[in-house]
Every structure is written in structure tokens, then in C-alpha cells.
Coordinates of C-alpha atoms and ligand atoms in Angstrom, one line a residue:
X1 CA -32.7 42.6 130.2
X2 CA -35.7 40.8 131.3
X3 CA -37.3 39.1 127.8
X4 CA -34.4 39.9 125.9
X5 CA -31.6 37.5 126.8
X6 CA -29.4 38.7 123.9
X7 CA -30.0 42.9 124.7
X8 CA -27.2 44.2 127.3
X9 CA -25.9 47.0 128.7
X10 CA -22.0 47.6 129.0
X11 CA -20.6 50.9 130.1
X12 CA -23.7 52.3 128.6
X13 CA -23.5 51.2 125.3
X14 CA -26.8 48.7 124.3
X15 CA -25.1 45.3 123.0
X16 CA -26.9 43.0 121.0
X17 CA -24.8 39.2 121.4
X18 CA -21.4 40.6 120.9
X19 CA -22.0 43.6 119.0
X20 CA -23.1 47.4 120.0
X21 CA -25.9 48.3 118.4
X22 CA -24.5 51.8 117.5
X23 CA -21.8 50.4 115.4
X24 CA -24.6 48.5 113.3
X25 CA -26.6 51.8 113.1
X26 CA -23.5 53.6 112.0
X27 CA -22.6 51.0 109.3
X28 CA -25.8 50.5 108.0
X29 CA -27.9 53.2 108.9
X30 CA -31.5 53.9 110.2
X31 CA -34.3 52.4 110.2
X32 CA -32.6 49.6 110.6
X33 CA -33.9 46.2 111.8
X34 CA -31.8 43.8 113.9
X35 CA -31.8 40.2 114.8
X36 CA -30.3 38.0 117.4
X37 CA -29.8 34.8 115.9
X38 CA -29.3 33.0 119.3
X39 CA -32.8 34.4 120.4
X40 CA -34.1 32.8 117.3
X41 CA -32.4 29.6 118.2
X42 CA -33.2 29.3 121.6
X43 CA -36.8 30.0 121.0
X44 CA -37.1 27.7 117.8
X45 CA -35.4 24.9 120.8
X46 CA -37.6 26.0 124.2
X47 CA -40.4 25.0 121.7
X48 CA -39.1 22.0 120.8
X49 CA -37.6 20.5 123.9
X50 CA -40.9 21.1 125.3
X51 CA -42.9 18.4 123.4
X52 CA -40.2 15.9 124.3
X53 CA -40.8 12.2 123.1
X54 CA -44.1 13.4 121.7
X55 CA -44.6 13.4 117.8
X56 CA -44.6 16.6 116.7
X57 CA -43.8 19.1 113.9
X58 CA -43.5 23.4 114.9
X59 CA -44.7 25.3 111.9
X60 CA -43.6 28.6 111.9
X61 CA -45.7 31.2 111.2
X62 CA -44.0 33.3 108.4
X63 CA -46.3 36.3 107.8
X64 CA -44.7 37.3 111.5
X65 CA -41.2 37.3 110.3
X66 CA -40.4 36.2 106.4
X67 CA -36.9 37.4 105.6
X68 CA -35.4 34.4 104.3
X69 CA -32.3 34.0 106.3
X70 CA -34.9 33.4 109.4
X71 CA -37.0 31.2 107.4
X72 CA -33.2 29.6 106.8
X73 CA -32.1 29.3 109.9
X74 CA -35.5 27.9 111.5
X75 CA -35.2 25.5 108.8
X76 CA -31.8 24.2 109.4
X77 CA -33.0 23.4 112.9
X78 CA -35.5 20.7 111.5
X79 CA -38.9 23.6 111.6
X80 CA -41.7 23.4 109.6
X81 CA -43.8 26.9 109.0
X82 CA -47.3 28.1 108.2
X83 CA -47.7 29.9 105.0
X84 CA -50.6 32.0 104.1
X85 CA -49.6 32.7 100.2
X86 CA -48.3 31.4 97.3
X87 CA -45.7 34.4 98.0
X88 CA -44.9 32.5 101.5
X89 CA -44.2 29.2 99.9
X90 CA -41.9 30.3 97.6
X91 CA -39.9 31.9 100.4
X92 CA -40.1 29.2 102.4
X93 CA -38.9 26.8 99.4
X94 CA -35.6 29.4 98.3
X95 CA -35.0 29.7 102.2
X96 CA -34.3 25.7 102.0
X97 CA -37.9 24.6 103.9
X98 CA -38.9 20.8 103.7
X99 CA -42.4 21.2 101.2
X100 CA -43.8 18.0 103.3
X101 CA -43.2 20.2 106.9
X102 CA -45.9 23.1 104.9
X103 CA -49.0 23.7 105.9
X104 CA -51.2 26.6 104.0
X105 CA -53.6 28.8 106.0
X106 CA -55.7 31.5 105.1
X107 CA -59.6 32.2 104.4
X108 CA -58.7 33.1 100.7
X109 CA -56.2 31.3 98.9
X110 CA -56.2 31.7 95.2
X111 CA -56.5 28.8 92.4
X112 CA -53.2 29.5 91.7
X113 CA -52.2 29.7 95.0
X114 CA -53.6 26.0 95.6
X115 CA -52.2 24.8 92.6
X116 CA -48.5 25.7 93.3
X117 CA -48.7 23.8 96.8
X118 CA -50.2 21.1 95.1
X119 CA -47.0 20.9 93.1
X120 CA -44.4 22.1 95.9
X121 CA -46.4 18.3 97.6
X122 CA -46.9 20.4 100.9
X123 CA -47.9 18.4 104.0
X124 CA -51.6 19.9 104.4
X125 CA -54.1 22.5 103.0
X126 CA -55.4 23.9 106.2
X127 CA -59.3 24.4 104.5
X128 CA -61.3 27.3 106.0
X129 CA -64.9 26.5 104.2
X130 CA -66.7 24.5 102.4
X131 CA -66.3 26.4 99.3
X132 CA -62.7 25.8 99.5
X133 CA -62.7 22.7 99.8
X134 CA -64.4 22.0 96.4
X135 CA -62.1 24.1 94.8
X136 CA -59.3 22.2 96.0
X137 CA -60.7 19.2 95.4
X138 CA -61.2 19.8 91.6
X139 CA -57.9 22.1 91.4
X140 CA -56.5 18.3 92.7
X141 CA -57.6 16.7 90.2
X142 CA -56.5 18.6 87.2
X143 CA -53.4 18.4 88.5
X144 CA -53.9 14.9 89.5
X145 CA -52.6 14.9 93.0
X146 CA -54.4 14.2 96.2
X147 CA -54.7 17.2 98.4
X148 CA -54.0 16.5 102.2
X149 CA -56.5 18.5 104.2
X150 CA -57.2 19.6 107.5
X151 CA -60.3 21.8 108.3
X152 CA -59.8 24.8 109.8
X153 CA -62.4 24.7 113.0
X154 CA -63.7 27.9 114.6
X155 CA -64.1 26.7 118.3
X156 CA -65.5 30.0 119.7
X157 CA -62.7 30.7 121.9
X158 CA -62.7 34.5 123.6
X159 CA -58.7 34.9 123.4
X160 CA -58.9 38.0 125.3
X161 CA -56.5 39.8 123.1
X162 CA -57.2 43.0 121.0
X163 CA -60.3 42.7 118.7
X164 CA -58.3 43.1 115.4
X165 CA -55.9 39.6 116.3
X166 CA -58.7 37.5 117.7
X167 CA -59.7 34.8 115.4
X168 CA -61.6 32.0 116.9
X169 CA -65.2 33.8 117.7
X170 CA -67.7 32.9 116.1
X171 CA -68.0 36.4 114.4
X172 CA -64.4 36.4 113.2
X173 CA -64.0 35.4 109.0
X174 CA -61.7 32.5 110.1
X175 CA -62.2 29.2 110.0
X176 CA -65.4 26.8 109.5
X177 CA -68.2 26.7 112.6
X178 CA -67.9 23.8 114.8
X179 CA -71.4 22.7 114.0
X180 CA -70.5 22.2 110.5
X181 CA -67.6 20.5 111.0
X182 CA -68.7 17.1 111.0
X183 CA -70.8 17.0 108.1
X184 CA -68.3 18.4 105.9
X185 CA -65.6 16.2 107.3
X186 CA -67.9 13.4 106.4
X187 CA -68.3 15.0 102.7
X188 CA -64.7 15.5 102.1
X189 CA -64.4 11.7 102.9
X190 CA -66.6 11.4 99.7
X191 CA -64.3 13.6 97.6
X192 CA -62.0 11.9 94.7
X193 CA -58.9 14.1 95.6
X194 CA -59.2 14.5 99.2
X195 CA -57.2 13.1 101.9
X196 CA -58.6 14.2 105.3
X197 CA -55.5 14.1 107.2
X198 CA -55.4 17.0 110.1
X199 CA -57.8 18.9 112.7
X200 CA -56.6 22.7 113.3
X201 CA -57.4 26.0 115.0
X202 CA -56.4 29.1 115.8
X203 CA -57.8 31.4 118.0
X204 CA -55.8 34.0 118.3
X205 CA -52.4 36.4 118.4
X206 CA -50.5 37.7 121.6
X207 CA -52.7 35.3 124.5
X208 CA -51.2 36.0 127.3
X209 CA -53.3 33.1 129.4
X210 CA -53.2 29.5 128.6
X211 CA -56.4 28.8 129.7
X212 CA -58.1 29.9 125.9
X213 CA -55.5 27.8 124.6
X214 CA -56.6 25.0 126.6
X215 CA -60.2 25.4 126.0
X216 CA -59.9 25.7 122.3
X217 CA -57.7 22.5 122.7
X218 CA -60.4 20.8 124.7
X219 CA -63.2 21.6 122.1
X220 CA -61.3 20.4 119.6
X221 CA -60.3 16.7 121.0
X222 CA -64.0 16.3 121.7
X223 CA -64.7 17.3 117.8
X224 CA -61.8 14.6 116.9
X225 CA -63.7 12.1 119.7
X226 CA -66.9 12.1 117.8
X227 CA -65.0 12.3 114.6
X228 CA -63.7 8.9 115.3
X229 CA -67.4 7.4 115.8
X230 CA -68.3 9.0 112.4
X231 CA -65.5 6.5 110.7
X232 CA -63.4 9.9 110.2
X233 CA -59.4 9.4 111.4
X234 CA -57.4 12.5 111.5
X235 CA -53.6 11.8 111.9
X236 CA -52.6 15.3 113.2
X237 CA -54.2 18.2 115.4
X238 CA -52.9 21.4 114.9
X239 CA -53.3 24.0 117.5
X240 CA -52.5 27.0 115.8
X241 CA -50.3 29.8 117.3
X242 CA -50.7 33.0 118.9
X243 CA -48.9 32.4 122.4
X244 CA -47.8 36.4 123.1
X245 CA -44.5 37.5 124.3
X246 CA -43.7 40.8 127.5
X247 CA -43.8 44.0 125.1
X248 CA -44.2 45.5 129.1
X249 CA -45.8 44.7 131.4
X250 CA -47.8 41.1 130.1
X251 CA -46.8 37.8 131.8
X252 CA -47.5 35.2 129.3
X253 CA -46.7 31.8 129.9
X254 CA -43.1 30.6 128.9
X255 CA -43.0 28.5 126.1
X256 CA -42.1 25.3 128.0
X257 CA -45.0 25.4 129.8
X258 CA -47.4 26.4 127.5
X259 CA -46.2 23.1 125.1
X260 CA -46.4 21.2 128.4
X261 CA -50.2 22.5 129.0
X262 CA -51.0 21.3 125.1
X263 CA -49.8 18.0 125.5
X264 CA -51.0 17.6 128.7
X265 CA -54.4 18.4 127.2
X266 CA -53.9 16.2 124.5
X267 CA -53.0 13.4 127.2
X268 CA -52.8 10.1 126.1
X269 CA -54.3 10.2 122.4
X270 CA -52.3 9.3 119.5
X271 CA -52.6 12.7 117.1
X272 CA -49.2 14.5 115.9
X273 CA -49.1 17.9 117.7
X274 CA -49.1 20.7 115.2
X275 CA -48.2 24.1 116.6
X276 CA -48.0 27.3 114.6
X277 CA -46.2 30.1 116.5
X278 CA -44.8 33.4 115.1
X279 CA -44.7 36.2 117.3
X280 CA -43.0 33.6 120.2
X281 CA -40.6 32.7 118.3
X282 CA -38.8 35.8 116.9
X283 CA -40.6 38.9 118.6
X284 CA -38.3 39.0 121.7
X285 CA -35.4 38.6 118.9
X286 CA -35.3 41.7 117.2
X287 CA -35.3 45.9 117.8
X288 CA -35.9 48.4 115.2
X289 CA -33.4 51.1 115.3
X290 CA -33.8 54.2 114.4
X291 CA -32.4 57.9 115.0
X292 CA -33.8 60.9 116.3
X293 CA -34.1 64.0 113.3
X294 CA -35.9 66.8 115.4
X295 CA -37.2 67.7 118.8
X296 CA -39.9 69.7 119.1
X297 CA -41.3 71.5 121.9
X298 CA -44.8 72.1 121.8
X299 CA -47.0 74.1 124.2
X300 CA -48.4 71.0 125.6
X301 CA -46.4 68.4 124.3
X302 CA -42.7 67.9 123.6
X303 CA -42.1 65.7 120.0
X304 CA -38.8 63.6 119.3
X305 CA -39.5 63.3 115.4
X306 CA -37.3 60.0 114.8
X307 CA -36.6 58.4 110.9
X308 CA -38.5 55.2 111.7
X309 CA -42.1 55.7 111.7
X310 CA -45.6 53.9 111.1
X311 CA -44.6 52.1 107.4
X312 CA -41.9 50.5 109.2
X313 CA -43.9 49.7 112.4
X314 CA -47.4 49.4 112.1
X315 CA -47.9 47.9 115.1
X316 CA -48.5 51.3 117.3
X317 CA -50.7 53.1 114.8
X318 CA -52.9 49.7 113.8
X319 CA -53.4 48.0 117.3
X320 CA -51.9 51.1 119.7
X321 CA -49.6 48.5 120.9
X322 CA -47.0 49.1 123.5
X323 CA -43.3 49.0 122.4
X324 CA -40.5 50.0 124.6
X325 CA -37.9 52.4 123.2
X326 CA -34.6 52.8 125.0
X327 CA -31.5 54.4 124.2
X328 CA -28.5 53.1 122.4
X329 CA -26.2 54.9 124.4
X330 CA -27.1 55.5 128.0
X331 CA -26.5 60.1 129.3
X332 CA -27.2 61.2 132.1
X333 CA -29.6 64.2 132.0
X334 CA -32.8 65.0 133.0
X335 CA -35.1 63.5 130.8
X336 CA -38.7 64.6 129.8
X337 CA -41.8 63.3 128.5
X338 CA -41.9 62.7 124.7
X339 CA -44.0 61.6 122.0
X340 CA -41.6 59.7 119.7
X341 CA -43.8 60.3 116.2
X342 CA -41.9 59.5 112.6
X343 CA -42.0 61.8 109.4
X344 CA -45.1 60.3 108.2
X345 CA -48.1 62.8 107.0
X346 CA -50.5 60.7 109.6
X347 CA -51.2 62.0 113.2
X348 CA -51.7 58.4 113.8
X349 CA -48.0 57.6 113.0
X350 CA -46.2 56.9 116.7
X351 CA -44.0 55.0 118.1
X352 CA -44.6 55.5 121.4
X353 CA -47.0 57.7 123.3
X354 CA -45.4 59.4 126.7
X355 CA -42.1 58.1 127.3
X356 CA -40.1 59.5 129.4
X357 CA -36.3 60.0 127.6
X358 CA -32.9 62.6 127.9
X359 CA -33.0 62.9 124.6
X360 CA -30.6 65.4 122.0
X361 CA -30.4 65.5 118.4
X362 CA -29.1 62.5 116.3
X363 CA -29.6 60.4 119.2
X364 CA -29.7 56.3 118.3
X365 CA -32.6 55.0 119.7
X366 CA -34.5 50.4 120.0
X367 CA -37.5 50.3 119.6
X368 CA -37.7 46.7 121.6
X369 CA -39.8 43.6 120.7
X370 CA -39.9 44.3 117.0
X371 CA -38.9 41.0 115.5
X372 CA -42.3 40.0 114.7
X373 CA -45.2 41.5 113.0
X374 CA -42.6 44.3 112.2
X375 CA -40.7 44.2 109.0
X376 CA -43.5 41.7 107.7
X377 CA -46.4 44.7 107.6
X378 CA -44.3 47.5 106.9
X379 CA -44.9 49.2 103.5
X380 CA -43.8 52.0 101.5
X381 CA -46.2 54.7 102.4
X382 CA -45.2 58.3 101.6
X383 CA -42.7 56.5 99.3
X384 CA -40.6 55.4 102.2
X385 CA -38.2 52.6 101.0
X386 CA -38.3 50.2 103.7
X387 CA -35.8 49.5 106.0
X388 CA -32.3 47.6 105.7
X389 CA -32.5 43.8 108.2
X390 CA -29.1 42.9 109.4
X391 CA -28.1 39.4 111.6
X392 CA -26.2 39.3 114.5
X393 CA -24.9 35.8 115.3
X394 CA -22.0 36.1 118.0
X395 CA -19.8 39.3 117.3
X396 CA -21.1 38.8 113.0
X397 CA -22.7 41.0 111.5
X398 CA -24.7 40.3 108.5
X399 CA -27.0 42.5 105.7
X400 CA -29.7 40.0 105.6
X401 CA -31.8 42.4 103.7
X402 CA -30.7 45.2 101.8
X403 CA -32.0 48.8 102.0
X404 CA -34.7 49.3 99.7
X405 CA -33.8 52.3 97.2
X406 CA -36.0 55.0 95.6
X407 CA -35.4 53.6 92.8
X408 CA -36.7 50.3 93.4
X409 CA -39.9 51.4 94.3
X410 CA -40.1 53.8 91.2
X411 CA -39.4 50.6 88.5
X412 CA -42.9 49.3 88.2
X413 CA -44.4 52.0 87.3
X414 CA -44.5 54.0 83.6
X415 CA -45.3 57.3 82.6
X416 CA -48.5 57.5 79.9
X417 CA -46.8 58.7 76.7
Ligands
PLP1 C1 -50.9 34.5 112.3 C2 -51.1 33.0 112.5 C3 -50.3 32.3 113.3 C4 -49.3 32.9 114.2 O1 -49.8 33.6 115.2 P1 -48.8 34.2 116.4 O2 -49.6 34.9 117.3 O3 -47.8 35.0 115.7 O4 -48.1 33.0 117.0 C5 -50.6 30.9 113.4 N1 -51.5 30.3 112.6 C6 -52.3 31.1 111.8 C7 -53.4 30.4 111.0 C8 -52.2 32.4 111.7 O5 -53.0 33.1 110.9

């Protein structure tokens, strides 16, 4: 299947590697989420066989996938990853992640957030303002560590992606202004417990052009040009993530050639590549089964109420994004036009809008292209206990992540007495 090298159909039945995906909903049930560990693999390696004999170091982004047997296996192949929280890190550090392949993103990390990467010795604090900055900087030295720093430079980029997952205008919360950056990379120089070691950006999620990427990249060699003249020498430049992956109908650029069209942009200067993708590298490698409970037949509109619904994949009801959903086992019958809606007390809790499906009662359903962003937002709204993640790797099968229980979500809380 196109985008989804490790999804089949034989005699009708939809095969994920070696296994049919209806014997994994029948073992472990629905909502269930599902990952191809050879789609991880081979999209952990496109990315790195790209770059070649260039120094570089992939940071994958975690917040688009965090169970720990992904974090695992990414960093058995040698990966580094992007964290966002003190949560993050300590995934990253039980999943068996090198602390010096870190680096920490995110407009609002917490003194106690700073002060456990600090301690963990992570490769670099990507700093998004000035205020940060100082904080780390003294955090640093109560601790008495040296905090490796990159800033975090907004190079007004229009990523042409939806509003809510572009990050490098101007207007957006991320990162500091280009026309500060050189002044406070000249201050941080000044600071006791700063090292100034990186230059990064992001600009964006789910581009589906290089030539943002390429922009962004542009602005930011000139910044690290006239950084050089101001006695300032960066050893790395990270260029964020955010290359998008065919939910449908988008074309974005395959990974080899968008690494290709980074380096090329880089040319001949000396900086370490930094790269920070998440959706790339595990959004074509998992589906989120579920089963259909109910059909309805409205006057106008025919509903196939399925168990999965907008707690386990936001993605529909927060950016009205496009996910296929196919059948796990293939009928023939005529098939009609449904809204596929979960049990959630929210008309804005879809699937998928108008899709055309034979469908019948207890029917096993992907929803395709759900490896990233997926899992990672899903909460327990309408005390939902979230869903049960299981690994395919050849014709295994493995319970990477338990189905939560009700009672699980119940502990925290007491009654007043
Ligand atoms: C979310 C994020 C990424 C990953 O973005 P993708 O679109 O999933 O590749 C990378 N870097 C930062 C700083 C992010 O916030």
C-alpha cells in the first residue's frame, strides 16, 4: 500500500509484517494501537543514510511517539531524540537513550525541569528567550555544571501547514526573534555557566514543501555567518523537524531527499547537522484499530459509532485532519457514505467525515497513519482508559503498553471524608 510498506492485503485480510491485524484486535482488543517495527527501522535508517559521511546526530522528537519500546528501539539504532519535559527525559533515560544525544526544547521548561537535565549531562538546552537563559544559567550554577546551549531562533518562516503546527512566524510563542539573536548570543558568552554550543529552529509540523525548510535553513547559516564575525562559534545547527508524511493525498518529499536538500544547503561549512523529526519517523508506522458498536441511520446522515474516538485520536477533532480508515477484512457489498464518530459526548469527536464503507456490526476497522501525534495526545476524557499499544516485528507480537484499567484512572483521587 502506497506509504505504508509494512500494511498488505492477502485474500482480504489487512496484514501488518507477518501478522493479520484481526488476530491482534481479537487478542488484545479495541482501541488498540499497532506498530511496525520494520517501518520504524527503515525510517530511523532512510534518515540516516541520507546525511552520509556528514557529522550528524537525528534527535527524535518524542512528544510524537513516547512509548518506551520505540524510544528503545530508536535508540538501539544509535538515535538521539528531542525532549520537551522532564517527563520525556526520564523516558528517554529507562528506554536506554544516550543523555549526551539529548537535546530539551520547549518555551516553558520548569527549574526542576532544567535542573534534572543538568544532572542526566544532556547534550544541549535548546533556550527559547532570554529569560530562560538566565535561569539556566544560575540553575547551572547551583548545581555547578555548565549548561550547553543553543538558542532557539524564530526565522519567520511561513511553513504553509495548518495554523495550530506552525511555529516559526514571528507571531508564534516559539523561539527567540532573529533580531535579538545576536546580542543575546553575545550575552550568553558573558555568562559563568554557559556554553554556547548549537544554532536551532523549527518552523513547523507536517511541511509538505522543502522549500520552507530550505529558507529557514538559509536564514539561519547567514545568522551563524555573522555570528562568526561577532567572535561567537556554534559547533552544531539544528534544523528542527516537522517534514510531513501522505495521510492522502500530500506529496511531501521523501526523507532522502529532504536530508539531501539540508545538507546541500549547509554546503561546505563545518557545523554538525542536528535534525529533529517525529511524525517522519513513526507516523506511516502505526494504525489505530478499532471496532464498529452501532450504525445509525439518520435522515441525512448515516453514523458508524466505532469504540475509538477523539481521546484516543485527537488529531480529527483538534486540526480536522485527514486519516484514512479501511477495513480489516475486505466484503463485498455496496457500501455507503458514513460518518465514523466514537462514543464521546462531543459533536466534535470524528474520525472521519464522509467515507465511503460496506460496513455491518462488529466490523474491525485502521484508522491509517496514526503512529504519530496519536497515542502521545490521547487522554482520558469521559473516563476512557486509553488504549492498549502492541509491536509487530516479523510474525511477533508484543503488548508494548498495557490497557489502561478503570481502575487506574480512579487511584489518584480520594473521596472528602
Ligand atoms: C514537535 C517538534 C518537533 C517534531 O516535529 P515533527 O513535525 O513531528 O517532525 C521537532 N522539534 C521541536 C522543537 C518540536 O516542538
Amino acid at each position: 500500500m502506497s506509504g505504508f510498506p509494512y500494511l498488505d492485503y492477502q485474500h482480504d485480510q489487512l496484514w501488518i509484517e507477518s501478522v493479520a491485524l484481526s488476530a491482534i484486535a481479537q487478542k488484545f482488543g479495541t482501541p488498540c494501537y499497532v506498530y511496525s517495527k520494520a517501518a520504524l527501522i527503515a525510517a530511523y535508517r532512510a534518515f540516516d543514510q541520507a546525511f552520509a559521511e556528514r557529522d550528524h546526530l537525528i534527535c527524535y522528537a518524542v512528544k510524537a511517539n513516547s512509548n518506551l519500546v520505540i524510544l528503545q528501539t530508536l535508540a538501539t539504532l544509535g538515535s538521539g531524540f528531542d525532549i520537551v519535559s522532564g517527563g520525556e527525559l526520564q523516558r528517554v533515560l529507562k528506554a536506554g537513550g544516550d543523555s549526551q544525544k539529548i537535546v530539551f526544547s520547549g518555551v516553558g521548561k520548569s527549574s526542576d525541569e532544567i535542573r534534572r537535565a543538568l544532572q542526566a549531562g544532556i547534550l544541549c538546552f535548546n533556550v527559547e528567550s532570554e529569560m530562560e537563559l538566565m535561569r539556566l544559567n544560575q540553575i547551572a550554577a547551583q548545581c555547578q555544571r555548565i549548561a550547553p546551549v543553543s538558542l532557539r531562533v524564530n526565522p519567520d518562516v511561513d511553513a504553509k501547514t495548518h495554523p495550530y503546527i506552525s511555529t516559526g512566524l514571528k507571531e508564534n510563542k516559539f523561539g527567540i526573534p532573529m533580531a535579538d539573536a545576536e546580542r543575546i548570543y553575545v550575552a550568553a558568552q558573558q555568562l559563568s555557566h554557559i556554553r554556547v554550543t548549537g544554532l536551532d529552529c523549527h518552523i513547523g509540523s507536517q511541511l509538505t514543501e522543502l522549500d520552507p525548510f530550505i529558507e529557514a535553513s538559509q536564514k539561519m547559516l547567514a545568522l551563524l555567518d555573522r555570528l562568526v564575525q561577532l567572535g561567537v562559534h556554534v559547533e552544531h545547527l539544528d534544523l528542527g523537524g516537522g517534514l510531513g508524511i501522505r495521510y492522502t493525498q500530500e506529496n511531501p518529499p521523501a526523507i532522502h531527499d529532504y536530508v539531501q536538500a539540508l545538507c546541500a544547503s549547509v554546503g561546505q561549512r563545518s557545523p554538525r547537522i542536528l535534525i529533529e523529526p517525529g511524525r517522519a519517523m513513526v507516523g506511516n508506522a502505526g494504525v489505530l484499530l478499532t471496532r464498529v458498536e452501532y450504525l445509525k441511520h439518520a435522515p441525512h446522515r448515516n453514523f458508524a459509532i466505532v469504540d475509538a474516538a477523539m481521546n484516543d485520536l485527537m488529531r480529527p477533532a483538534l486540526y480536522d485532519a485527514h486519516h484514512a480508515i479501511i477495513p480489516l477484512v475486505k466484503k463485498m457489498g455496496q457500501t455507503q457514505t458514513y460518518q465514523v464518530v466514537g462514543p464521546v459526548c462531543e459533536t466534535g469527536d470524528f474520525l472521519g467525515h464522509d467515507r465511503a464503507l460496506y460496513l455491518e456490526a462488529d466490523d474491525l476497522l485502521a484508522v491509517m497513519s496514526a503512529g504519530a501525534y496519536g497515542m502521545s495526545m490521547s487522554s482520558n476524557y469521559n473516563t476512557r482508559p486509553r488504549a492498549a499499544e502492541v509491536m509487530v516485528d516479523g510474525d511477533s507480537v508484543h503488548l508494548i503498553r498495557a490497557r489502561e484499567s478503570i481502575d487506574q484512572l480512579l487511584a489518584g483521587e480520594t473521596l472528602l471524608n
